[in-house]
mmCIF file of C-alpha atoms in Angstrom:
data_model
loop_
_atom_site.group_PDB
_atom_site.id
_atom_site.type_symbol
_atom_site.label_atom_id
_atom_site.label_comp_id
_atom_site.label_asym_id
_atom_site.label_seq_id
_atom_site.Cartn_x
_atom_site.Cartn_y
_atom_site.Cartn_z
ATOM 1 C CA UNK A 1 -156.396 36.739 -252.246
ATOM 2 C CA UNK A 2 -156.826 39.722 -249.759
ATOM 3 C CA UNK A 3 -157.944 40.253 -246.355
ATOM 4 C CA UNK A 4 -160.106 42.531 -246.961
ATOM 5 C CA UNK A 5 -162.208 42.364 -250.594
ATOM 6 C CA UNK A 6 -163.716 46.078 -252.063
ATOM 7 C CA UNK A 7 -166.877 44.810 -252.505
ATOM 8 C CA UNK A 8 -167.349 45.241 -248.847
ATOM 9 C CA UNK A 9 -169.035 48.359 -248.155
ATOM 10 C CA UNK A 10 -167.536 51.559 -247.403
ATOM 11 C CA UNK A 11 -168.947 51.974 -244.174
ATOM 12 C CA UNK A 12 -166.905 53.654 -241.659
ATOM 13 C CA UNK A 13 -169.044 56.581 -240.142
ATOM 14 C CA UNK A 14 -172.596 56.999 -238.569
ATOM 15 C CA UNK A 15 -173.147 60.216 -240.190
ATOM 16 C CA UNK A 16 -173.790 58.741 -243.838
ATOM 17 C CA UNK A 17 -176.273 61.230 -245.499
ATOM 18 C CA UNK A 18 -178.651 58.320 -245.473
ATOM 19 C CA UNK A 19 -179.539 58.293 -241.909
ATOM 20 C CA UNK A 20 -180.444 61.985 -241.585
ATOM 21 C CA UNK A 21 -179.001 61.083 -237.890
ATOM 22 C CA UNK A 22 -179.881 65.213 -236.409
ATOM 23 C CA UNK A 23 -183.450 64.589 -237.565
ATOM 24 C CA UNK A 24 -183.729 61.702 -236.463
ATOM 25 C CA UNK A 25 -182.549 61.837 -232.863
ATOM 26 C CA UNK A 26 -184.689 65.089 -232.313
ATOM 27 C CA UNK A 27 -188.107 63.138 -233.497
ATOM 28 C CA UNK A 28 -186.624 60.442 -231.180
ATOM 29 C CA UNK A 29 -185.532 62.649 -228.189
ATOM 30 C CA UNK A 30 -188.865 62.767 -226.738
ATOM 31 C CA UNK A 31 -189.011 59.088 -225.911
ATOM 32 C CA UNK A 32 -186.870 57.082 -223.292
ATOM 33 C CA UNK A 33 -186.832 52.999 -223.282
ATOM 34 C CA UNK A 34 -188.353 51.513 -220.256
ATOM 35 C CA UNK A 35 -186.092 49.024 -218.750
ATOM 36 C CA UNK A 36 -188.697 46.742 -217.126
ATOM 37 C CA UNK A 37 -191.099 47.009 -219.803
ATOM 38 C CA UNK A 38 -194.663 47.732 -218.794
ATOM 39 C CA UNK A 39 -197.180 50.116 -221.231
ATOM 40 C CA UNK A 40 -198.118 53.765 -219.902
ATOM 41 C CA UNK A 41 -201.040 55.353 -221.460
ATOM 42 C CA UNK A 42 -200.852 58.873 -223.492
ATOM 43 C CA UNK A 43 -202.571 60.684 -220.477
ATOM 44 C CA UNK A 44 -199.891 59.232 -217.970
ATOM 45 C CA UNK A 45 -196.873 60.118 -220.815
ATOM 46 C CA UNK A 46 -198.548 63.630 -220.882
ATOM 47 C CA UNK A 47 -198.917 64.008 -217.006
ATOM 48 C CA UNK A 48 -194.950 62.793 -216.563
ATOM 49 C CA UNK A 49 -194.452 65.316 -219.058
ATOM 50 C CA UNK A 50 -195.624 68.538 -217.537
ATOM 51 C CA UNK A 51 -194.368 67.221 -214.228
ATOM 52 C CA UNK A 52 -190.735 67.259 -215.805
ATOM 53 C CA UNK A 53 -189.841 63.616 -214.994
ATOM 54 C CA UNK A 54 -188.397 61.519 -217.651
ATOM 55 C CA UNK A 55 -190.413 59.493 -219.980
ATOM 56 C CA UNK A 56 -189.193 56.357 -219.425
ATOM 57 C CA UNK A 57 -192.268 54.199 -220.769
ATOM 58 C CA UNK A 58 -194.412 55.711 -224.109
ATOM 59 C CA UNK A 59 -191.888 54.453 -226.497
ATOM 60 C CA UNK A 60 -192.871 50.812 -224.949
ATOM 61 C CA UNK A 61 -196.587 51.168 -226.167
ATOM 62 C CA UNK A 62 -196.027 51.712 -229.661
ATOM 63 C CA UNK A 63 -195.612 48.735 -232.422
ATOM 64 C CA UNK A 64 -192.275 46.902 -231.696
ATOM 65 C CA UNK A 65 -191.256 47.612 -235.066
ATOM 66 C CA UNK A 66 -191.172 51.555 -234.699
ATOM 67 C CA UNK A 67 -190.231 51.013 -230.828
ATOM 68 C CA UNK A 68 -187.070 49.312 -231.889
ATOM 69 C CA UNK A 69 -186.403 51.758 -234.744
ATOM 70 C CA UNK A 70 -186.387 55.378 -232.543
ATOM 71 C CA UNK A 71 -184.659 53.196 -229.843
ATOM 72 C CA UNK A 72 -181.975 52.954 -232.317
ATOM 73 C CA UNK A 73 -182.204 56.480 -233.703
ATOM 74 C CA UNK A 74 -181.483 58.227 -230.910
ATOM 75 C CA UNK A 75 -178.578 56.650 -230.343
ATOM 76 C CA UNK A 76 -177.147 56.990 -234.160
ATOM 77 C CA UNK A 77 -174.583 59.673 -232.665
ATOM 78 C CA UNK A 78 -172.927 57.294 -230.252
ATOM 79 C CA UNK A 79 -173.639 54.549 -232.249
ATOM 80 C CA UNK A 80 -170.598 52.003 -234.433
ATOM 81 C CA UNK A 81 -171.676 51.779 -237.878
ATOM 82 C CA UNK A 82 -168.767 49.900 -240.122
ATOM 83 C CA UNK A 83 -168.144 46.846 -242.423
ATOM 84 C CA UNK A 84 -171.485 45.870 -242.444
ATOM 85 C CA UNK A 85 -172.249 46.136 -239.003
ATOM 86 C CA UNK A 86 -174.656 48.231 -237.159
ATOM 87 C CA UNK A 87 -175.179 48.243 -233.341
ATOM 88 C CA UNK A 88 -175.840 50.689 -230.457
ATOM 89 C CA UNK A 89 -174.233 48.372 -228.128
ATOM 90 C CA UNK A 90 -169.996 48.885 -226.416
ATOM 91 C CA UNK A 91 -167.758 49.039 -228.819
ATOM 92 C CA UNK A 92 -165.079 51.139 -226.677
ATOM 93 C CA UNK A 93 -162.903 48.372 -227.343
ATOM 94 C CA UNK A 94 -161.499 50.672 -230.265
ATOM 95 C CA UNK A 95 -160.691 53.251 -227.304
ATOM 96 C CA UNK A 96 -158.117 51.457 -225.780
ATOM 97 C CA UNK A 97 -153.972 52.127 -226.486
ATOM 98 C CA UNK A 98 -153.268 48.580 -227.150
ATOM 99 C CA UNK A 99 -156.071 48.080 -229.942
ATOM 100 C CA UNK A 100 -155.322 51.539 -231.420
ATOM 101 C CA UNK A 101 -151.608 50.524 -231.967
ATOM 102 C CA UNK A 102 -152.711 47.574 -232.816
ATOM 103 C CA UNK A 103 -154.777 48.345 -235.586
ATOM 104 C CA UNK A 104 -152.092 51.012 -236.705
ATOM 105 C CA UNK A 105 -150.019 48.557 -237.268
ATOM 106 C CA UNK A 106 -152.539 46.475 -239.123
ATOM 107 C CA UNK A 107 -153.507 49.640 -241.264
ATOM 108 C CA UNK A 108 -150.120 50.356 -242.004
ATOM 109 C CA UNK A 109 -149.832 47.011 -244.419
ATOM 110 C CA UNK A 110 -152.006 48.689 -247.150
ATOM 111 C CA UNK A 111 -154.349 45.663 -246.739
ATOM 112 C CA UNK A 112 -157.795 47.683 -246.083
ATOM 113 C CA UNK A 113 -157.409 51.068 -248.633
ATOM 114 C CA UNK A 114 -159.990 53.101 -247.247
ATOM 115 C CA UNK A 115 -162.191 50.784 -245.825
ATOM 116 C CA UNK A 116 -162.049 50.095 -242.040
ATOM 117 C CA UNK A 117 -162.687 46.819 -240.179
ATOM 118 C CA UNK A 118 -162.164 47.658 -236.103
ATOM 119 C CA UNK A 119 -164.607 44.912 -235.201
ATOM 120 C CA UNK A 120 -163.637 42.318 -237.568
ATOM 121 C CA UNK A 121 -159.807 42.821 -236.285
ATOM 122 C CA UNK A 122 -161.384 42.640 -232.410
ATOM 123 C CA UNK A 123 -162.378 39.174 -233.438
ATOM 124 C CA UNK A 124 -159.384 38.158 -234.656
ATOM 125 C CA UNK A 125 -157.693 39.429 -232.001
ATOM 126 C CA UNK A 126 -159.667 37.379 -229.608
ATOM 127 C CA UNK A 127 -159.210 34.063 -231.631
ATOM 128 C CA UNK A 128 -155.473 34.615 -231.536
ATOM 129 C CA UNK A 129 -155.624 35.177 -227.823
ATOM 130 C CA UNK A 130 -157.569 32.227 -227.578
ATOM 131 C CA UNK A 131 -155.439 29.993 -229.833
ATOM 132 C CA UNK A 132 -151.879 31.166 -227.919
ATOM 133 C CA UNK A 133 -152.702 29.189 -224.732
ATOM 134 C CA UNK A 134 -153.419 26.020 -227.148
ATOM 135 C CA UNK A 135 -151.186 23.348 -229.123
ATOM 136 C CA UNK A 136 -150.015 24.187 -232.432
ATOM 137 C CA UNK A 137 -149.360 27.063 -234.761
ATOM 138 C CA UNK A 138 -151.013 29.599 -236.781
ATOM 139 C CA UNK A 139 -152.234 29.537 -240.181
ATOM 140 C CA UNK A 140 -153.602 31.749 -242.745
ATOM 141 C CA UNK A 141 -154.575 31.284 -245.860
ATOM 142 C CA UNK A 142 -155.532 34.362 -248.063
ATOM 143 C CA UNK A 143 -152.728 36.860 -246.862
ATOM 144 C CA UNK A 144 -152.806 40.291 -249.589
ATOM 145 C CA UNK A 145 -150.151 42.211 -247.687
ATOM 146 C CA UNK A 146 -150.408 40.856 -244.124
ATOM 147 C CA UNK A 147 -152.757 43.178 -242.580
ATOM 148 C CA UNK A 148 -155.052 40.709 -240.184
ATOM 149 C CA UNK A 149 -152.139 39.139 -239.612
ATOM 150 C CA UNK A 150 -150.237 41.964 -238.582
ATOM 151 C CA UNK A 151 -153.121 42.668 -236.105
ATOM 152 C CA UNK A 152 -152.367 38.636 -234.888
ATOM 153 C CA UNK A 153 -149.022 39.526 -234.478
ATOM 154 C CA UNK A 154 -148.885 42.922 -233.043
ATOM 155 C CA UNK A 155 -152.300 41.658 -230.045
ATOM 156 C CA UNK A 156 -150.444 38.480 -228.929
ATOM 157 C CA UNK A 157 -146.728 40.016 -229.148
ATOM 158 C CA UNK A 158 -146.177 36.768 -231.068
ATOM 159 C CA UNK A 159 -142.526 36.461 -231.105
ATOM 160 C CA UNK A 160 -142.778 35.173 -227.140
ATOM 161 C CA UNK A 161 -145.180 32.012 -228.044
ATOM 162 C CA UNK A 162 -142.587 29.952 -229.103
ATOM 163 C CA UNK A 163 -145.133 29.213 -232.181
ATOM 164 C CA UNK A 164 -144.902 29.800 -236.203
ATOM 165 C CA UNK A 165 -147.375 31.604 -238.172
ATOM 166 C CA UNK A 166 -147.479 30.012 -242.041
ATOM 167 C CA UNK A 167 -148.885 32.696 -244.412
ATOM 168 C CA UNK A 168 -150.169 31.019 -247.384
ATOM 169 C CA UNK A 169 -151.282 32.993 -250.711
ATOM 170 C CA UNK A 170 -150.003 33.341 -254.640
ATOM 171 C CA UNK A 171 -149.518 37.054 -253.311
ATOM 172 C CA UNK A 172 -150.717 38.057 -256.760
ATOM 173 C CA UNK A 173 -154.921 37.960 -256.902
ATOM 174 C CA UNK A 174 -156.819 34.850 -257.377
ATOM 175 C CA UNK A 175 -156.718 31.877 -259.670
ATOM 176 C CA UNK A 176 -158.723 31.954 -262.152
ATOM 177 C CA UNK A 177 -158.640 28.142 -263.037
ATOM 178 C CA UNK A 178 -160.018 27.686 -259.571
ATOM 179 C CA UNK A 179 -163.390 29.773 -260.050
ATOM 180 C CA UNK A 180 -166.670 28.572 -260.772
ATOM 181 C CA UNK A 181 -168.588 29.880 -263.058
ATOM 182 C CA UNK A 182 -170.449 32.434 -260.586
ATOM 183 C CA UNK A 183 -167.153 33.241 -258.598
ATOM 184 C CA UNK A 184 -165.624 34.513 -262.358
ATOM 185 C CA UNK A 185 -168.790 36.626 -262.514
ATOM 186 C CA UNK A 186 -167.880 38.715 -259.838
ATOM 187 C CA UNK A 187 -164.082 38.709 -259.842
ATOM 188 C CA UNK A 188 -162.888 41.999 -261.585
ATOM 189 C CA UNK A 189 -163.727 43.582 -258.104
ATOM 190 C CA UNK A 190 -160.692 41.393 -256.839
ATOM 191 C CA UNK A 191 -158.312 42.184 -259.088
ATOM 192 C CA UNK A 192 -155.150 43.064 -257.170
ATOM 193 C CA UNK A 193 -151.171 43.443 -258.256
ATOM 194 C CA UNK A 194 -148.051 41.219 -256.791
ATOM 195 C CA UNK A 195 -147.514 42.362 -253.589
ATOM 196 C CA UNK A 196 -145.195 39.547 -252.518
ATOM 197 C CA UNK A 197 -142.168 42.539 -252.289
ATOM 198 C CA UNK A 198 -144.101 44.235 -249.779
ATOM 199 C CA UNK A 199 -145.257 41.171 -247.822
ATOM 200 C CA UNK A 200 -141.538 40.532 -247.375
ATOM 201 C CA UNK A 201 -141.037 43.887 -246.090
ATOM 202 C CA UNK A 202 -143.853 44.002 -244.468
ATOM 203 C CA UNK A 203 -142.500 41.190 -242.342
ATOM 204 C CA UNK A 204 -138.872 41.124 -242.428
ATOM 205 C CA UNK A 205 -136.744 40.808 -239.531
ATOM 206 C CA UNK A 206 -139.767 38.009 -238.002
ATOM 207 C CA UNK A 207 -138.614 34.723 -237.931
ATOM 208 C CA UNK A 208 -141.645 33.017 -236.846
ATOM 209 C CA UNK A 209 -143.321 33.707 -240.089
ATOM 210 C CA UNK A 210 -143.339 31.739 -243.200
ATOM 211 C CA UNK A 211 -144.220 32.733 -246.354
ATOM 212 C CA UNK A 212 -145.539 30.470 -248.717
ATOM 213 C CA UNK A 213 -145.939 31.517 -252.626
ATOM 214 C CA UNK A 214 -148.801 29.644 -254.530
ATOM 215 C CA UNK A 215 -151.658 28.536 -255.059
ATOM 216 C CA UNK A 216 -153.653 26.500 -252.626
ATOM 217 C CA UNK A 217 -153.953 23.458 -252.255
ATOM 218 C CA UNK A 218 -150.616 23.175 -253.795
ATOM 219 C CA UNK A 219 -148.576 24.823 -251.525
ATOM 220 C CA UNK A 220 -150.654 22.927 -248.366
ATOM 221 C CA UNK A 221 -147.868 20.131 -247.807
ATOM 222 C CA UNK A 222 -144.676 23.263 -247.359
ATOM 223 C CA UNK A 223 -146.616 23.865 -243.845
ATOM 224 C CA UNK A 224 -144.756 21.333 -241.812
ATOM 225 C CA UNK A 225 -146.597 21.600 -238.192
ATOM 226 C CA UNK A 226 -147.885 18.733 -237.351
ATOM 227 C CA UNK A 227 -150.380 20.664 -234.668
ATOM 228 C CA UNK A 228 -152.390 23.578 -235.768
ATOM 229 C CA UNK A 229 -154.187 26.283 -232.768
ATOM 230 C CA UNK A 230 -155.134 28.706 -235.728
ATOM 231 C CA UNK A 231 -156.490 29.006 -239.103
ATOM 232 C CA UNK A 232 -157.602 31.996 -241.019
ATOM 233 C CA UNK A 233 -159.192 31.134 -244.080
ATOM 234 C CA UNK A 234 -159.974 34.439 -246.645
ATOM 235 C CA UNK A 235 -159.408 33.534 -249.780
ATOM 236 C CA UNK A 236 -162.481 34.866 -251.763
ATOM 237 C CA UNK A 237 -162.847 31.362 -253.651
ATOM 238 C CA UNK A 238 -164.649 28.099 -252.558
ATOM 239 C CA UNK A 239 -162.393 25.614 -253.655
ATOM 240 C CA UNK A 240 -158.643 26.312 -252.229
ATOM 241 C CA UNK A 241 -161.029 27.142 -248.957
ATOM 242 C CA UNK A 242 -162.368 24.296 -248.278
ATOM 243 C CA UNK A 243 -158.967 22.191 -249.559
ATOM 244 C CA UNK A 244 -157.362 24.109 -246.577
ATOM 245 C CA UNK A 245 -160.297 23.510 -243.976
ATOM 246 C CA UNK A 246 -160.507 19.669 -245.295
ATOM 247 C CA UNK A 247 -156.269 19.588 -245.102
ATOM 248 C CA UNK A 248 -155.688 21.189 -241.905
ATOM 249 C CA UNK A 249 -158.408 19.611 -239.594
ATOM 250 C CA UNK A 250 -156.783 16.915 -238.454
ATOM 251 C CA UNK A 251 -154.309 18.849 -237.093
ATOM 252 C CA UNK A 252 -156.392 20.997 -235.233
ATOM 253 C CA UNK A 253 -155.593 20.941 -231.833
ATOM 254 C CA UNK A 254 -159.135 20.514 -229.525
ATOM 255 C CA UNK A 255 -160.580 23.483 -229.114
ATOM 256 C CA UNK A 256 -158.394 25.395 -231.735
ATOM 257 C CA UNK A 257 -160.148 27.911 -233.820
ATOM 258 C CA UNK A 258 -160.762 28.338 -237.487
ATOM 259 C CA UNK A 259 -162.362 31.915 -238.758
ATOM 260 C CA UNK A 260 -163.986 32.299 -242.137
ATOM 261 C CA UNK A 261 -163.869 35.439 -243.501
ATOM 262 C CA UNK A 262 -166.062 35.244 -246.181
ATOM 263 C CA UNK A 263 -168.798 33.001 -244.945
ATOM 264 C CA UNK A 264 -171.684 35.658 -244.631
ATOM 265 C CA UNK A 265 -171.257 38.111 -247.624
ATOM 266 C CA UNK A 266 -173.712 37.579 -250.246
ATOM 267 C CA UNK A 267 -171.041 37.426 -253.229
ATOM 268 C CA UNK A 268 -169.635 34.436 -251.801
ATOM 269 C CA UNK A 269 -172.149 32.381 -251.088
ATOM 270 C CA UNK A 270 -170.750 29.426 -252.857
ATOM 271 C CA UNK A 271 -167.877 28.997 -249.724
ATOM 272 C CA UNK A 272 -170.859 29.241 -247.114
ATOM 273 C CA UNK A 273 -172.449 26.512 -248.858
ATOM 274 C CA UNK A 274 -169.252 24.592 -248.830
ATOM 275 C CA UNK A 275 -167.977 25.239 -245.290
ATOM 276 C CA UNK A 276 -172.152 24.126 -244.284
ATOM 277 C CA UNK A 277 -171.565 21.118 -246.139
ATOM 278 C CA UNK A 278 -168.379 20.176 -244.203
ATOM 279 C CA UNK A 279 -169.954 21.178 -240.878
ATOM 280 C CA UNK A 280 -172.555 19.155 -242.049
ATOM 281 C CA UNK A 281 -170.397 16.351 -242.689
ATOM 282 C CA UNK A 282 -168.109 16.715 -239.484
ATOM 283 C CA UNK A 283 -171.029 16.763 -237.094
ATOM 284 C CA UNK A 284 -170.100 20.355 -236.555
ATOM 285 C CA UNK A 285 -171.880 23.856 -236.157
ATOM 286 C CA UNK A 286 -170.513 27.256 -237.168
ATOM 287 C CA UNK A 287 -171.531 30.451 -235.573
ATOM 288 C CA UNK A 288 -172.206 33.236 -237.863
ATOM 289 C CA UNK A 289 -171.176 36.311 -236.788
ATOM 290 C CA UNK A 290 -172.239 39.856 -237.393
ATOM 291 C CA UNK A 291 -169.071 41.580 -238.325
ATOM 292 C CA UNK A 292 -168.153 41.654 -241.903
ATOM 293 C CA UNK A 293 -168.834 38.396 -243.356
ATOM 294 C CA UNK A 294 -166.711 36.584 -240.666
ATOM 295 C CA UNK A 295 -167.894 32.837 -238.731
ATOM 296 C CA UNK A 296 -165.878 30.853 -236.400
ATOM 297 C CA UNK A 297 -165.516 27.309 -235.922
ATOM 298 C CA UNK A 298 -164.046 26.077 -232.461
ATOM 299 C CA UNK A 299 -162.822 22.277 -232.883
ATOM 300 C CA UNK A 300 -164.262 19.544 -229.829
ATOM 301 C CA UNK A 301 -161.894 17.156 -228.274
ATOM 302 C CA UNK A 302 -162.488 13.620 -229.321
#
C-alpha cells in the first residue's frame, strides 16, 4: 500500500518530445496576452508591429480555444509539468532550501522510484502545517516506506509538537481478499515487496512514530488517540479506505484535515465513489484537487 502507485505517469519534465515546446513557443512568440482584455483589429496588430511596441492584444481576438492554447505554449519553458499536473502558474515553492531538503529527505525513503511528486508533497506539507496548531495526532494509512510522511515529518520538525504520528500499513502490498473485482483487474501494477525492515530504519531513533503491521481495518483499534488533527488515507483499495475514514471521524478534531490520495485517478474510481458516498452521507463536500489524484476534506465544528 504505497504512497506513490506506478501507474501514475512519469511526468517530471516540460520538455517531453510530445510538446515540441521550441516550435511551439516560436509560433507563439509573436503574440502577448492582453491583461484587460479588449479585441484589436489585424490592421492595428500590424501598425503596433512596425512601430516596435509590444503586441499586447491580437492573441485576445482569436477563438478562446486557440487563445488559451498559445497562451500556454509560450510559456511551456517556464512552465511545471509533473504527476499529472500542468500549469503556467508559481510553482517556485520547489525553489526554496526548506522544501528542497525537505523533499530530499522524502526522496531518500525509496517511496517515489523515478517518479516525482513536488506539488503533491507541497500539499501535504500545508495540511500538516495546518493540522500542528490543532487537537490530536497524525495518521496515515497506506505508508510503503514512509516517504509522504517523511516530508510530514521533516516540514513541521515534528518531534517539537508534542503529538504522535500512527503509520498504518501490512508493509507488504495490498490484500487481495479486500479487492473488488475491478480493483484485482488492475493490481499487478501494485505489486510491491516487504519493506517493513526499511520502514524501521527509515524511522528509527523517532519516538513519536508508531508503526502498525496489518491489514486495515484490523489494525484500526492499536491507534490509541482519542483526538485525531491528521489523516492520510493512500491505500490504493476502497474498502480498508473508507473503514479508516468511517473509524477515525469521530475523532477528528474541528477543522482537522483528511487528504485522499487516490480520489481523482481514473484506476481508482471505486474509492471516489465511496469517499462521495460518505460526504454524501456526512453532509460534507470534498475539494478535488489538481495534483496527482489528491482531495482534501477539512472537518466543521459541531
Amino acid at each position: 500500500m504505497p504512497t506513490v502507485t506506478p501507474h501514475h505517469p512519469p511526468f517530471g519534465s516540460i520538455r517531453h518530445p510530445g510538446f515540441h515546446a521550441d516550435r511551439l513557443s516560436e509560433v507563439s512568440s509573436r503574440f502577448d496576452a492582453c491583461p484587460s482584455g479588449g479585441r484589436r483589429t489585424w490592421a492595428r496588430h500590424s501598425s503596433e508591429t512596425s512601430q516596435g511596441r509590444p503586441v499586447r492584444s491580437f492573441i485576445q481576438s482569436l477563438p478562446h480555444p486557440l487563445a488559451n492554447t498559445l497562451f500556454m505554449a509560450r510559456r511551456l519553458r517556464t512552465s511545471f509539468y509533473e504527476d499529472g499536473l500542468f500549469t503556467t502558474t508559481n510553482a517556485d515553492f520547489r525553489k526554496t532550501e526548506h522544501f528542497k531538503r525537505v523533499y530530499a529527505a522524502a526522496k531518500a525513503t525509496g517511496s517515489f522510484g523515478r517518479w516525482n511528486v513536488r506539488w503533491r508533497i507541497h500539499v501535504l506539507c500545508w495540511a500538516a502545517h495546518h493540522a500542528s496548531a490543532i487537537e490530536g495526532d497524525f495518521v496515515e494509512c497506506g505508508v510503503d516506506r514512509g516517504g509522504t510522511a517523511t516530508a510530514v515529518i521533516t516540514h513541521t520538525d515534528f518531534g517539537r509538537l508534542g503529538k504522535r504520528f500512527w503509520l498504518l500499513d501490512t508493509f507488504k502490498g495490498l490484500d487481495p481478499s479486500q479487492l473488488t473485482p475491478e480493483e484485482a483487474s488492475h493490481a499487478g501494477y501494485m505489486d510491491y515487496a516487504d519493506c517493513f525492515e526499511q520502514v524501521k530504519s527509515n524511522f528509527a531513533g523517532m519516538d513519536f512514530v508508531r508503526l502498525v503491521r496489518g491489514t486495515v481495518p484490523d489494525t484500526l483499534e492499536n491507534v490509541t488517540s482519542e483526538k485525531i488533527a491528521y489523516l492520510h488515507l493512500d491505500m490504493n483499495c476502497t474498502a480498508p479506505e473508507i473503514a479508516a475514514l468511517e473509524y477515525f471521524w469521530p475523532k477528528i478534531s474541528p477543522f482537522g484535515i483528511v487528504i485522499m490520495d487516490d480520489y481523482g485517478w481514473p484506476r481508482h474510481y471505486q474509492q471516489k465513489i465511496g469517499y462521495d458516498r460518505f460526504a454524501q452521507d456526512n453532509g460534507l463536500e470534498i475539494l478535488r484537487l489538481a495534483t496527482g489524484g489528491q482531495a482534501i476534506i477539512i472537518k466543521p465544528p459541531s
